[in-house]
mmCIF file of C-alpha atoms and ligand atoms in Angstrom:
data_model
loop_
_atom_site.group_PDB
_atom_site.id
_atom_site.type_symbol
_atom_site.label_atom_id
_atom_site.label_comp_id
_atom_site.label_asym_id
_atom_site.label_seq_id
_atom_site.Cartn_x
_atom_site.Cartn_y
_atom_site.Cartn_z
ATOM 1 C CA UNK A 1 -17.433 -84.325 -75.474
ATOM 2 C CA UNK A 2 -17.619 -87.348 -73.029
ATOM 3 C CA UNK A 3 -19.247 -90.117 -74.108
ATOM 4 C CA UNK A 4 -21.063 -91.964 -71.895
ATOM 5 C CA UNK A 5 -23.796 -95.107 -71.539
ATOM 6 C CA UNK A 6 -26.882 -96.197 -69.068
ATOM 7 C CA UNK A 7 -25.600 -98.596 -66.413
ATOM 8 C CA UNK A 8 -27.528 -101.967 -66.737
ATOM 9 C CA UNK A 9 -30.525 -100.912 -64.478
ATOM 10 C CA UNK A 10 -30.344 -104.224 -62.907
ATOM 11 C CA UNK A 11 -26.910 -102.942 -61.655
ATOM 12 C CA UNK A 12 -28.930 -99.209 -61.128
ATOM 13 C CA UNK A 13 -31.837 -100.475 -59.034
ATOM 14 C CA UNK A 14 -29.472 -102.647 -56.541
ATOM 15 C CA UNK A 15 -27.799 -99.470 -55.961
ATOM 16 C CA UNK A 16 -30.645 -97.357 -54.776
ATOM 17 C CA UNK A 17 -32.462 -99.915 -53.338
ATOM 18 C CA UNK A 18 -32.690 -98.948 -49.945
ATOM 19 C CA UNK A 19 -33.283 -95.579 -50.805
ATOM 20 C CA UNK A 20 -36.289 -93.489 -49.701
ATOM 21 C CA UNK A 21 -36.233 -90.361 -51.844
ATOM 22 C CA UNK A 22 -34.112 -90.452 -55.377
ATOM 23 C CA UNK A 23 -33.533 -87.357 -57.092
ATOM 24 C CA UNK A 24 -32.550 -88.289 -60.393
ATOM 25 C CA UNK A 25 -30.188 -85.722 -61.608
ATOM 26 C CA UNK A 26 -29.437 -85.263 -65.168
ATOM 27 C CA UNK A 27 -26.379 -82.987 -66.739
ATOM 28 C CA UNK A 28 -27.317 -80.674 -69.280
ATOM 29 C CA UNK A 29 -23.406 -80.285 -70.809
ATOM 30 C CA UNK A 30 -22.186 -83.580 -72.563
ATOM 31 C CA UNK A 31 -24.233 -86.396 -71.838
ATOM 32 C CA UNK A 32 -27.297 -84.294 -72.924
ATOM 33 C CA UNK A 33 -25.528 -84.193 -76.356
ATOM 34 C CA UNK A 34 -24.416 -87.838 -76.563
ATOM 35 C CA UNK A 35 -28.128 -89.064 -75.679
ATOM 36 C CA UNK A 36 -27.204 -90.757 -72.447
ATOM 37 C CA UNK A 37 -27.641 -88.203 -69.625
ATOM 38 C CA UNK A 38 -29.271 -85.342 -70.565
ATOM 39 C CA UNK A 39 -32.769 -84.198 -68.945
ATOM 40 C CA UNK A 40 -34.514 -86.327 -71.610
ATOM 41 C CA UNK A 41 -32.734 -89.579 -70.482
ATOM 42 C CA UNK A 42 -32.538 -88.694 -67.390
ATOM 43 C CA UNK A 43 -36.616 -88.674 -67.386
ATOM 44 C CA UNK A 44 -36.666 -92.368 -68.833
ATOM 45 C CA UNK A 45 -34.509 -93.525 -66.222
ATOM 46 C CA UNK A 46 -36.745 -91.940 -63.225
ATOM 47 C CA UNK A 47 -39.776 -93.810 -65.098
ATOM 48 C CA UNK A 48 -37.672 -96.787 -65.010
ATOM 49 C CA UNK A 49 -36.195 -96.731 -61.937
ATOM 50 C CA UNK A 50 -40.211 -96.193 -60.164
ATOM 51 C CA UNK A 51 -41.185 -99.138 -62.225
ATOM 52 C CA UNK A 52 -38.094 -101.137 -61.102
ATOM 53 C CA UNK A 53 -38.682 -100.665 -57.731
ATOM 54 C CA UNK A 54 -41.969 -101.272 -57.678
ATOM 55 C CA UNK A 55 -41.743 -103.990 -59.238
ATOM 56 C CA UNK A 56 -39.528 -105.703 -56.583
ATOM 57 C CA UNK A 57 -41.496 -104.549 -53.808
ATOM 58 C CA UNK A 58 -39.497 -101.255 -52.790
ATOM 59 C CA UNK A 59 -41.108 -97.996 -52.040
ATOM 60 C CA UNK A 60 -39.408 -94.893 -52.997
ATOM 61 C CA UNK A 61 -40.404 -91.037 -54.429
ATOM 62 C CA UNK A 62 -37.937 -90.523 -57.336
ATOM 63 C CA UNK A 63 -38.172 -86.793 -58.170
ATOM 64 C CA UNK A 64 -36.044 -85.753 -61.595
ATOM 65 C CA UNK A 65 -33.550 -82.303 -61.729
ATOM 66 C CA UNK A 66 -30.950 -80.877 -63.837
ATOM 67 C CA UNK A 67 -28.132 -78.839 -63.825
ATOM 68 C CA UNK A 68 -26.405 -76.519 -66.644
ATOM 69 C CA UNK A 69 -23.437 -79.371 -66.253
ATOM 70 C CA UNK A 70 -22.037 -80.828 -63.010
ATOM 71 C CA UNK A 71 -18.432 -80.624 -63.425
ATOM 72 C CA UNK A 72 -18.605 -76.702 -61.860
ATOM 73 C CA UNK A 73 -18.769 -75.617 -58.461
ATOM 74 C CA UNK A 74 -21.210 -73.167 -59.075
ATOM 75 C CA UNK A 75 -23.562 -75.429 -60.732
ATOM 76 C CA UNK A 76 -23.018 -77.857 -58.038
ATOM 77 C CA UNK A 77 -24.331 -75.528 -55.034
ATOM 78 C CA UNK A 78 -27.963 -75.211 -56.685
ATOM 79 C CA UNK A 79 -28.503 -79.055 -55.701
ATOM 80 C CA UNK A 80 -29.757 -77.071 -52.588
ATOM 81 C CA UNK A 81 -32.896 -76.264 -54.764
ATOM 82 C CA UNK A 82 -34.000 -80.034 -53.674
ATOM 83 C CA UNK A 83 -32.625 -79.752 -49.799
ATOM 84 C CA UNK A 84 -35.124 -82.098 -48.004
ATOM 85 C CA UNK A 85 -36.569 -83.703 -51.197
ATOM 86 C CA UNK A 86 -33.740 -86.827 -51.766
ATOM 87 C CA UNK A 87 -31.938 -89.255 -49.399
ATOM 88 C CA UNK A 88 -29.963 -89.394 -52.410
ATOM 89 C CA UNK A 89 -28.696 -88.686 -55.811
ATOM 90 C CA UNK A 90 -28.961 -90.549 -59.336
ATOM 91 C CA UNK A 91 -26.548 -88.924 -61.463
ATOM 92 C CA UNK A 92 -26.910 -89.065 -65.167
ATOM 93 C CA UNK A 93 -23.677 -87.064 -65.542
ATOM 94 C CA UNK A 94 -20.456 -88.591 -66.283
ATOM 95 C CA UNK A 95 -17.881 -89.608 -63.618
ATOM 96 C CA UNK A 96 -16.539 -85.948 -63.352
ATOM 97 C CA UNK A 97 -20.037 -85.019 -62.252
ATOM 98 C CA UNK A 98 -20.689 -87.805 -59.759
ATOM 99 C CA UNK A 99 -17.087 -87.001 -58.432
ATOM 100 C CA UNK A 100 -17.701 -82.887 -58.432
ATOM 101 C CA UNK A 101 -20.958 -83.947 -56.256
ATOM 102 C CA UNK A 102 -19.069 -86.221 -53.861
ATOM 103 C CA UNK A 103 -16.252 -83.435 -53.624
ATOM 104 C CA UNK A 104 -18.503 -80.394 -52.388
ATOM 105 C CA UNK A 105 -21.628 -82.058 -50.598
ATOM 106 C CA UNK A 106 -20.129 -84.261 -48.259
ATOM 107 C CA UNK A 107 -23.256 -85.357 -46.613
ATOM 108 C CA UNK A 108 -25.228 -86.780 -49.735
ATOM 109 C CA UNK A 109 -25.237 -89.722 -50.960
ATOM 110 C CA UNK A 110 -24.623 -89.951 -55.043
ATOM 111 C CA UNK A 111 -24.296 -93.167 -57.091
ATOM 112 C CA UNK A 112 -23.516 -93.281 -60.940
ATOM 113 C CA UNK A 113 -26.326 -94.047 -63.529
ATOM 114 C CA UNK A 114 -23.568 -94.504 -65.769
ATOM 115 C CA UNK A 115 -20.785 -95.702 -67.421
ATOM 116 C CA UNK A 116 -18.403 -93.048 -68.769
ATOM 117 C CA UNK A 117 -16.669 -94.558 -71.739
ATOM 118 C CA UNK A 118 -14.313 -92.337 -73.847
ATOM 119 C CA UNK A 119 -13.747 -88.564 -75.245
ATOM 120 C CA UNK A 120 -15.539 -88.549 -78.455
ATOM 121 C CA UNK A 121 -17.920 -87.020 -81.437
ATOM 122 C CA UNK A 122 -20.772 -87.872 -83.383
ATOM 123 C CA UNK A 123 -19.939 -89.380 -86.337
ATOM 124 C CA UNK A 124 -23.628 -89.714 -86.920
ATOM 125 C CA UNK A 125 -27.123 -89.569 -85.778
ATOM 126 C CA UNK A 126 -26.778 -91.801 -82.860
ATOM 127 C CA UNK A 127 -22.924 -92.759 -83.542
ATOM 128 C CA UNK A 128 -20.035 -91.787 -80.918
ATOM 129 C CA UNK A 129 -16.391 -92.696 -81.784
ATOM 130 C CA UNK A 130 -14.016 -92.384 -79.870
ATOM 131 C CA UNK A 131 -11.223 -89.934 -80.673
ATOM 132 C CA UNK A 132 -8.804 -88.676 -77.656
ATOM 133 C CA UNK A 133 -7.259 -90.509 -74.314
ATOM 134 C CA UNK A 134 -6.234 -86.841 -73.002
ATOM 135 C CA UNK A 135 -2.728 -88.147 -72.839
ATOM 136 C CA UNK A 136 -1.770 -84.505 -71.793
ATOM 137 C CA UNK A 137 1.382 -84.681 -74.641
ATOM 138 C CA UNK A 138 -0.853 -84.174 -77.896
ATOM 139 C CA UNK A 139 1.209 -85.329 -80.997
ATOM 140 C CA UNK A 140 -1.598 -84.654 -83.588
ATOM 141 C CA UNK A 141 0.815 -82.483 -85.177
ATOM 142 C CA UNK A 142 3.217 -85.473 -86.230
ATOM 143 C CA UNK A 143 0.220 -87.567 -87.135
ATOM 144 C CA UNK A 144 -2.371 -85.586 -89.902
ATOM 145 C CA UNK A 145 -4.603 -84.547 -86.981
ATOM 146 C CA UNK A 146 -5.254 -88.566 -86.505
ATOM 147 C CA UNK A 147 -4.914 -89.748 -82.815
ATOM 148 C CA UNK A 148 -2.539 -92.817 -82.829
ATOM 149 C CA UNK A 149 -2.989 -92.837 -78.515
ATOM 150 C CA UNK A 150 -6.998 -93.166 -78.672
ATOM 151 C CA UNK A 151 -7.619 -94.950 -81.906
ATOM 152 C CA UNK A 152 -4.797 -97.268 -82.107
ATOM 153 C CA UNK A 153 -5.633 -99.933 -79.892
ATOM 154 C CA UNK A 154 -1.540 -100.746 -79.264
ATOM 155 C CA UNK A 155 -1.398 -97.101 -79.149
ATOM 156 C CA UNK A 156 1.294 -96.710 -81.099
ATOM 157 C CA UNK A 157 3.635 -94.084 -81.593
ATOM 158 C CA UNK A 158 5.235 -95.786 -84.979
ATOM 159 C CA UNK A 159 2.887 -97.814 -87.066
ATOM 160 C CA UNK A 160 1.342 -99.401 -88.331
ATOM 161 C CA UNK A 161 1.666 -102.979 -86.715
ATOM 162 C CA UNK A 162 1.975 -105.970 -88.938
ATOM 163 C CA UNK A 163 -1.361 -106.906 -87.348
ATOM 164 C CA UNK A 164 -3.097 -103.911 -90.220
ATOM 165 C CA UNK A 165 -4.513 -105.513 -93.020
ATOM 166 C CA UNK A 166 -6.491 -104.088 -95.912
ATOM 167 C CA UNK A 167 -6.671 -100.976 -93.800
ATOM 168 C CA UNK A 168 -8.475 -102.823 -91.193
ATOM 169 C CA UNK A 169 -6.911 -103.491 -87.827
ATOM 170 C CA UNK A 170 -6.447 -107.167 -85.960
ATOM 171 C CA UNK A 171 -8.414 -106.655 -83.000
ATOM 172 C CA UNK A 172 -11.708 -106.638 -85.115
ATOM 173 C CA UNK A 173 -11.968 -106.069 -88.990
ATOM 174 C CA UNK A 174 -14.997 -104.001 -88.210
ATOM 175 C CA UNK A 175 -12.091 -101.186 -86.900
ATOM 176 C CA UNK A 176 -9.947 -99.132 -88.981
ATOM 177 C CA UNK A 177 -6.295 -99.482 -88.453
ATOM 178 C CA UNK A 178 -5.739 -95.583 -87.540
ATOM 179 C CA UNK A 179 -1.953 -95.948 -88.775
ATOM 180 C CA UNK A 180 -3.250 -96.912 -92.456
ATOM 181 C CA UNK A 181 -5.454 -93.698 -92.046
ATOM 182 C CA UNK A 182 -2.368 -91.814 -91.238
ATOM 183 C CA UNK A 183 -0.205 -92.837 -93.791
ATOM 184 C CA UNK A 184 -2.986 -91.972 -96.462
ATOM 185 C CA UNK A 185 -4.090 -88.774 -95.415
ATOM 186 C CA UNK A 186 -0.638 -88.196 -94.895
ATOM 187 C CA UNK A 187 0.009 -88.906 -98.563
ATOM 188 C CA UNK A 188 -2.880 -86.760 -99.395
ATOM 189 C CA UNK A 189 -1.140 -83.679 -97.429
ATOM 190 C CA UNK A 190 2.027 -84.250 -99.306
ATOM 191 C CA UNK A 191 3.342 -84.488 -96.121
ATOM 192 C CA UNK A 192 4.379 -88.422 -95.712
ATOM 193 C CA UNK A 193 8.260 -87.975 -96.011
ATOM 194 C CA UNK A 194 7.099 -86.257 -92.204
ATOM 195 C CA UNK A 195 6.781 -90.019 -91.378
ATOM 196 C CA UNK A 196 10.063 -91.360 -92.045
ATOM 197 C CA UNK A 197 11.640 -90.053 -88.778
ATOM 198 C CA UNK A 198 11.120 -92.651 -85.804
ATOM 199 C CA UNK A 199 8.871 -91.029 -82.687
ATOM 200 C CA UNK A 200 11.081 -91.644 -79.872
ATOM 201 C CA UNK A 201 9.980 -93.566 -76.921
ATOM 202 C CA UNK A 202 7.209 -91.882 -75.055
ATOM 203 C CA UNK A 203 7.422 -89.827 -72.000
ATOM 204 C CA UNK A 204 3.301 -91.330 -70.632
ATOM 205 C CA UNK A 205 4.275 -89.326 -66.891
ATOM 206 C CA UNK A 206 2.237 -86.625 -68.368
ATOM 207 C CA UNK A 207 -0.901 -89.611 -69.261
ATOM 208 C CA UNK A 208 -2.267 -89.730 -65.731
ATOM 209 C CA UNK A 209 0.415 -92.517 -64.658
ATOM 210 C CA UNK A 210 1.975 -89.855 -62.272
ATOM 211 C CA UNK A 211 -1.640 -89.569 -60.304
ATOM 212 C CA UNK A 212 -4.244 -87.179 -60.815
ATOM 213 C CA UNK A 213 -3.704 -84.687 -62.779
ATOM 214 C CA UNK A 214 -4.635 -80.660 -62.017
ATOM 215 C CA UNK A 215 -4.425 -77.888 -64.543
ATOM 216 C CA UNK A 216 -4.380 -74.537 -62.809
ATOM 217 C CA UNK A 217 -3.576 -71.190 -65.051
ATOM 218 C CA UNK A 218 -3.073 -68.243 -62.731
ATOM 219 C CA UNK A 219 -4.553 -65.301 -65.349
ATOM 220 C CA UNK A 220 -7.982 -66.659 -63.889
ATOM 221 C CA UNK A 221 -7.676 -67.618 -60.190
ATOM 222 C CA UNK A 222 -9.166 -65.057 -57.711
ATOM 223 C CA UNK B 1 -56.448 -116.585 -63.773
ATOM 224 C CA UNK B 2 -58.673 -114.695 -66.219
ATOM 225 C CA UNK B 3 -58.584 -110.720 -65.958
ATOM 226 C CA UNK B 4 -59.568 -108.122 -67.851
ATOM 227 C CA UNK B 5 -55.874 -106.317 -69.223
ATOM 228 C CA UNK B 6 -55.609 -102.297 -69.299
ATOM 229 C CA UNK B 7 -54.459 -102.046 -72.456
ATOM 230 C CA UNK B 8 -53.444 -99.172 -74.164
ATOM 231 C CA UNK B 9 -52.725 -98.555 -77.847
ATOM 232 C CA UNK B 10 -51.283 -95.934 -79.554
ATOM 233 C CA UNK B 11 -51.537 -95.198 -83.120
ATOM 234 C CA UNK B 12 -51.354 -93.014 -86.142
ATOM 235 C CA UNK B 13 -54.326 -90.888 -87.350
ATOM 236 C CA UNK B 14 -53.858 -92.868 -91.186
ATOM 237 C CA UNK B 15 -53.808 -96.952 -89.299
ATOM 238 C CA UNK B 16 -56.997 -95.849 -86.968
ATOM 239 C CA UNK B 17 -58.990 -94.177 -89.085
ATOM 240 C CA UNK B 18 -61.935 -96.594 -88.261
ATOM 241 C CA UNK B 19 -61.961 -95.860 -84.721
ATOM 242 C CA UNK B 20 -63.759 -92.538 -85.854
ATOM 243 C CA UNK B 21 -66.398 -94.189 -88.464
ATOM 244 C CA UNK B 22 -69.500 -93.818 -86.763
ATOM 245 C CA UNK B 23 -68.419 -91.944 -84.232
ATOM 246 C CA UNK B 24 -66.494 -94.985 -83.193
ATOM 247 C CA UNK B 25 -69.187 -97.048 -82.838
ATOM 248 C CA UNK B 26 -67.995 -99.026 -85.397
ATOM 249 C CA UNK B 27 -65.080 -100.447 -83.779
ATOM 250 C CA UNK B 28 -67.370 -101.619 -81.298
ATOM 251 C CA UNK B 29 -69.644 -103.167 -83.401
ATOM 252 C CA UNK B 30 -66.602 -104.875 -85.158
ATOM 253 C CA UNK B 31 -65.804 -106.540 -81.956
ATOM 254 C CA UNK B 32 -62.501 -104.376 -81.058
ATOM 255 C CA UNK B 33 -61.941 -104.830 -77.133
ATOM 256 C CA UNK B 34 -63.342 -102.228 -74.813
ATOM 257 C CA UNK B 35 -60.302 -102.674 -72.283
ATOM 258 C CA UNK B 36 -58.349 -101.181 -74.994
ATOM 259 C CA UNK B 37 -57.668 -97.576 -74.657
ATOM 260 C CA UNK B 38 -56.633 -95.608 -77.966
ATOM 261 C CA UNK B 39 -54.723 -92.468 -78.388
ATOM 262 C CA UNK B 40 -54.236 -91.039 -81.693
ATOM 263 C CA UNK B 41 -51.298 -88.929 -82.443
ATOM 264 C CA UNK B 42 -50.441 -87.147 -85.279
ATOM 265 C CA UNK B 43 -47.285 -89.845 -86.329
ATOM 266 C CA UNK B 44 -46.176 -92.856 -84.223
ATOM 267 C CA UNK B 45 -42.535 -91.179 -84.877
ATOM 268 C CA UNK B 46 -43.476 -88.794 -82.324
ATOM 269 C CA UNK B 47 -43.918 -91.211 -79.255
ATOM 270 C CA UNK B 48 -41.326 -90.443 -77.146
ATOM 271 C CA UNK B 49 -40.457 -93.674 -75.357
ATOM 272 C CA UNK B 50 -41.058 -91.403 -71.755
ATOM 273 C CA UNK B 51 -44.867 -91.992 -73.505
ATOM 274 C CA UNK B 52 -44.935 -95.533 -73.656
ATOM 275 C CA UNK B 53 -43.214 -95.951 -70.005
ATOM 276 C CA UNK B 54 -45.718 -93.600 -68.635
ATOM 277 C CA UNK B 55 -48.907 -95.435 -69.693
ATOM 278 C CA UNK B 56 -47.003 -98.721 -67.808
ATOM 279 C CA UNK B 57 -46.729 -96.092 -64.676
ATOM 280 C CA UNK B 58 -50.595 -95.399 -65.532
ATOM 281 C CA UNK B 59 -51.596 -98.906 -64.701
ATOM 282 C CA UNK B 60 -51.364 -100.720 -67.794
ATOM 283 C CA UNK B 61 -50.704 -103.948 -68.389
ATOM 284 C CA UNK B 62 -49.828 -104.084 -71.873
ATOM 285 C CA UNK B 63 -49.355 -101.182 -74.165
ATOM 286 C CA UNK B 64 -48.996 -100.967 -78.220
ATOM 287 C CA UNK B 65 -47.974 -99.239 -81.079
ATOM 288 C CA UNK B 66 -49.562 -99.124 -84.279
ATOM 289 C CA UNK B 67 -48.212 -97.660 -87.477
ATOM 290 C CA UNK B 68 -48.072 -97.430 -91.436
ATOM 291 C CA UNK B 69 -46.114 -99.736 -92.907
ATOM 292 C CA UNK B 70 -42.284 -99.681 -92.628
ATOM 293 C CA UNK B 71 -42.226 -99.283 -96.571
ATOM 294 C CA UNK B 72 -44.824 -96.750 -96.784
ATOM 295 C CA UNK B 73 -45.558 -94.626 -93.716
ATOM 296 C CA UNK B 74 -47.321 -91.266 -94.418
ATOM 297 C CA UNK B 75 -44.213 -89.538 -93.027
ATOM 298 C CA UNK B 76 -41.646 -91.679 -94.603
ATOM 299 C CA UNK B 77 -39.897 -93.073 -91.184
ATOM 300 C CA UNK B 78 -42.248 -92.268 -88.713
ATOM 301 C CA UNK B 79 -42.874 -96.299 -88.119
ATOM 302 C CA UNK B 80 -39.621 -96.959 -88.444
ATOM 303 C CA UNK B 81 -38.667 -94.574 -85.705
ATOM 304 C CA UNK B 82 -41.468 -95.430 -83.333
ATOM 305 C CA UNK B 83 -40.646 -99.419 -83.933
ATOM 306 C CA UNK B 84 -37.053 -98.456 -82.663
ATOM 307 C CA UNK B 85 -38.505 -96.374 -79.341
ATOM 308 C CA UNK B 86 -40.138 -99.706 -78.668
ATOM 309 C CA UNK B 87 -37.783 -101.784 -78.998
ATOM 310 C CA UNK B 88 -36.066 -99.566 -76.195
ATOM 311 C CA UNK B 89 -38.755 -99.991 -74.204
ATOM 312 C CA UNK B 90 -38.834 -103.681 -74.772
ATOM 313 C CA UNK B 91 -35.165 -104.162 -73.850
ATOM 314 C CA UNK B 92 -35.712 -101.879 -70.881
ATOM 315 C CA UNK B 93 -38.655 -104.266 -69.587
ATOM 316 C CA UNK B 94 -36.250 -106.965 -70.326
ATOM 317 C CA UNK B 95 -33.510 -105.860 -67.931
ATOM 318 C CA UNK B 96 -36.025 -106.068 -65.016
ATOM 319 C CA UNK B 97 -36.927 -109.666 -66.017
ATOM 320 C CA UNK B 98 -40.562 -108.057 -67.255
ATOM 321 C CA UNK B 99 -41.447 -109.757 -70.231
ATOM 322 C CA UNK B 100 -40.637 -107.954 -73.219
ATOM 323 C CA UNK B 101 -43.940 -108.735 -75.542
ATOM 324 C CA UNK B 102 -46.436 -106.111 -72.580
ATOM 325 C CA UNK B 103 -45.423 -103.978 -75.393
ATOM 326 C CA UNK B 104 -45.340 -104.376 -79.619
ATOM 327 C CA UNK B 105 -45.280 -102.506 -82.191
ATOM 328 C CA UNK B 106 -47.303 -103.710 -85.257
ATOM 329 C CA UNK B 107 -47.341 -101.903 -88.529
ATOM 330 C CA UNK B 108 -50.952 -102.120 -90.391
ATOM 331 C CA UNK B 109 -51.924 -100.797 -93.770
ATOM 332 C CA UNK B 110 -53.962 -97.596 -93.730
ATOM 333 C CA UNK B 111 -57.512 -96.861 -93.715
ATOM 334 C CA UNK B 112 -60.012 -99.462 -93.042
ATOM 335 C CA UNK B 113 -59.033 -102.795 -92.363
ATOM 336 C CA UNK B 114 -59.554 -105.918 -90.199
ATOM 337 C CA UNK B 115 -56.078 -105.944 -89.107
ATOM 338 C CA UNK B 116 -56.379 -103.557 -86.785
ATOM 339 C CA UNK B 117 -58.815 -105.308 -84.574
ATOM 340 C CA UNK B 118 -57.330 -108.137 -84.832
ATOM 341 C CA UNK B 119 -54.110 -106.766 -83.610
ATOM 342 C CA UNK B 120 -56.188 -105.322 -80.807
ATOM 343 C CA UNK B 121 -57.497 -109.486 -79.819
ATOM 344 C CA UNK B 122 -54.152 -110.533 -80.032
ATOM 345 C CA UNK B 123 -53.040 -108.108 -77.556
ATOM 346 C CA UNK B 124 -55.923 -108.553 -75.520
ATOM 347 C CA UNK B 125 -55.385 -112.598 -75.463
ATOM 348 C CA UNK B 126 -51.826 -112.050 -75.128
ATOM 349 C CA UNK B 127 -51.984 -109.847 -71.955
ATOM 350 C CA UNK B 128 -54.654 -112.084 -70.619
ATOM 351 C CA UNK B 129 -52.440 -115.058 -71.052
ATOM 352 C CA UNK B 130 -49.846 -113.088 -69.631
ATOM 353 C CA UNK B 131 -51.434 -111.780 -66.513
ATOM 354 C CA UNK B 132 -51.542 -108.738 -64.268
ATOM 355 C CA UNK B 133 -48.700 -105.916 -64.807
ATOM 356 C CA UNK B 134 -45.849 -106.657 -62.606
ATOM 357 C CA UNK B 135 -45.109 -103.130 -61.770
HETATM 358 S S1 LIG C 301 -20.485 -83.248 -65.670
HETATM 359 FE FE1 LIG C 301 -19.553 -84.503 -67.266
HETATM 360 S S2 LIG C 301 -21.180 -84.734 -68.765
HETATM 361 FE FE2 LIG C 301 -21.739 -82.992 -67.504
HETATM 362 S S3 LIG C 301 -20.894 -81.232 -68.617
HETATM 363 FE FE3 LIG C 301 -19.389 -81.859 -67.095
HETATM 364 S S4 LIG C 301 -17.986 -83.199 -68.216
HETATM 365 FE FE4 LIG C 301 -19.854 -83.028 -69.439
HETATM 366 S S1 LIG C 302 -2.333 -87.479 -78.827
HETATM 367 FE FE1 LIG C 302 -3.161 -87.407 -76.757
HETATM 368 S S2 LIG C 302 -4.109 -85.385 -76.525
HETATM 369 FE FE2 LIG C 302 -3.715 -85.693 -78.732
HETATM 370 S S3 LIG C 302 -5.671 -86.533 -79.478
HETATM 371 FE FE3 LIG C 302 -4.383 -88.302 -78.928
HETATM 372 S S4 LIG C 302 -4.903 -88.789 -76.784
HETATM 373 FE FE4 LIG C 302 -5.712 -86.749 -77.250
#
C-alpha cells in the first residue's frame, strides 16, 4: 500500500485559510489501511481543522466525504455528490489522489492533508516499513525477495557496504543493513553461491528518471 | 479573570462508581465540582479521540479522562489505550499553540476513593488558572 502521514496542521490550516467551505475528503483504499487518511482520520482532521480556524479567528463550514479510493476516474466524478457544498477540497488521500482530483475537475481547488511517504506494509499494529521504490526493473529475484533499491539506503545493487556492522547499517544502528539480510536468508535458501556473480551497472531510465511514467496494457482499453 | 470552566470528564464505569452512590448525590456532597460534566462509558479504551475533540467543539474548556490503573485496568489495556488517544489529542492541541494540559488523562484506583474528586479540583483549578477555551 502507500504509506502516508498528517501534514503538520499548522502547515494544513495556512493552506485553507481563506477558504469558505472545506470538504474534507478522505480515501477509503490505502490510507484508510495505514491509519492516516481513511474516513476515520479524515473525521479528526475536519474536527481539527474547525477548531483551528476558529481558533485564529477564521470562519469556515468544513463538511467531511469519502470516496471508495481517489486514484480512479470513476470514483473521482461522484465528488459531484457535494457540487455547491465546498470552495474547496482537503484531501486525505495520497498524492495520486490529490493529483487524480486536480487532473479531472479543473475548476476546484484541492490541497494535500498529507505527506505521502513510501510503498509499504504493516509490520505491526501501528508499524509501516517501507519496502519498494517502484523502480519499474524489479530484481527481487536475484536478491531472496529482499529489496536492495527501497531498503538499502545507498541502494545498492552489490552489497553490502563496509558501512554494515553487526547486521546493522551506518546511517542509524536502529536500521537493518538489508544486504546482511540478504546474504542470510540467502544462506538459509541454499541459494548464496547466486550471490557471487557481480549485478552489472543499473539501467535507472526505467526508475522515473526518464519523466513520468504510464503503463497502458491494450487487453483492457475500450 | 475568574470563570467558571466547562469541564467535561470521561471515565470508566469501575473509577466512577461513586458518582452513582446516592443517586449521585454523594459526589456532591463530597464537594466534586458541578461545572464538571461526566460521561461514563463502558472502558476508557473505547474513546475514540473524534470523542474527546468533539466535547472541545461542544464548548468545553477542558476535558479529561479517567481510568483504572495502567497495571490493572478491568480490560487489561483499556487505560493504556485511552492514555495514548490523549496524548494525540494533546499533541494535536499543541500544534495550534493550545496548551496541551485542557486535556489529561489520570488513572485512579477503582471503586470509592477520594482521588477522583480530587482529580476533578485539580482540573477545575487548572482550567480556571488557565482561562476561557481558545477555540
Ligand atoms: S488515492 Fe492513493 S491512498 Fe487512495 S486508494 Fe488510491 S493510491 Fe491508495
Ligand atoms: S527492486 Fe524495484 S520493483 Fe522490486 S521491490 Fe525493489 S524497488 Fe520495488
Amino acid at each position: 500500500m502507500i504509506v502516508a502521514e498528517r501534514k503538520p496542521l499548522a502547515e494544513i490550516l495556512e493552506m485553507v485559510k481563506d477558504c469558505k467551505k472545506i470538504l474534507v475528503l478522505a480515501c477509503r483504499g490505502c490510507v484508510t489501511v495505514c491509519s492516516a487518511g481513511g474516513e476515520r482520520e479524515a473525521e479528526i482532521l475536519a474536527s481539527l481543522v474547525r477548531l483551528g480556524l476558529k481558533k485564529n479567528g477564521c470562519r469556515a463550514e468544513v463538511i467531511e466525504g469519502s470516496l471508495v479510493r481517489q486514484c480512479d476516474k470513476e470514483y473521482i466524478d461522484a465528488i459531484d455528490e457535494w457540487q455547491g457544498q465546498y470552495d474547496a477540497i482537503l484531501s486525505t488521500a495520497c498524492g495520486v489522489g490529490v493529483n487524480f482530483i486536480a487532473n479531472l475537475r479543473p475548476t476546484d481547488n484541492v490541497y494535500p492533508a498529507l505527506n505521502t511517504t513510501f510503498f509499504g506494509g504493516s509490520a505491526e499494529q501501528g508499524v509501516w516499513s517501507e519496502q519498494c521504490a517502484g523502480c519499474g526493473n524489479c530484481v527481487l529475484h536475484l536478491t531472496g525477495g529482499l529489496c536492495p533499491v527501497a531498503r538499502c539506503a545507498k541502494s545498492l545493487m552489490n552489497g553490502p557496504c563496509g558501512g554494515s556492522v553487526d547486521g546493522h547499517c551506518e546511517i542509524n544502528p536502529s536500521v537493518d543493513c538489508v544486504w546482511q539480510m540478504i546474504y542470510d536468508r540467502m544462506g538459509r535458501l541454499d541459494r548464496r553461491q547466486e550471490l557471487t556473480a557481480a549485478a552489472p551497472i543499473r539501467d535507472w531510465s526505467t526508475a522515473g528518471h526518464g519523466g513520468p511514467r504510464k503503463r497502458i496494457r491494450d487487453d483492457l482499453t475500450v | 479573570m475568574s470563570f467558571t470552566p466547562d469541564i467535561r470528564l470521561f471515565s470508566c464505569h469501575y473509577t466512577s462508581q461513586q458518582s452513582c452512590v446516592g443517586e449521585g448525590r454523594e459526589l456532591q456532597e463530597l464537594g466534586f465540582p458541578e461545572n464538571v460534566r461526566l460521561s461514563r462509558v463502558n472502558c476508557t479504551g473505547k474513546l475514540e479521540e473524534i470523542t474527546l475533540l468533539k466535547a472541545f467543539e461542544d464548548g468545553a474548556d477542558g476535558v479529561y479522562v479517567v481510568g483504572c490503573p495502567t497495571d490493572s485496568c478491568h480490560n487489561l489495556q483499556g487505560s493504556q489505550r485511552a492514555a495514548k488517544r490523549v496524548e494525540a489529542v494533546r499533541q494535536a492541541l499543541g500544534e495550534m499553540d493550545v496548551e496541551p494540559d485542557r486535556i489529561r488523562m489520570y488513572h485512579l484506583p477503582r471503586g470509592l476513593h477520594p482521588e477522583f474528586i480530587d482529580a476533578a479540583r485539580e482540573m477545575n483549578q487548572r482550567i480556571q488558572e488557565m482561562g476561557p477555551s481558545p477555540f
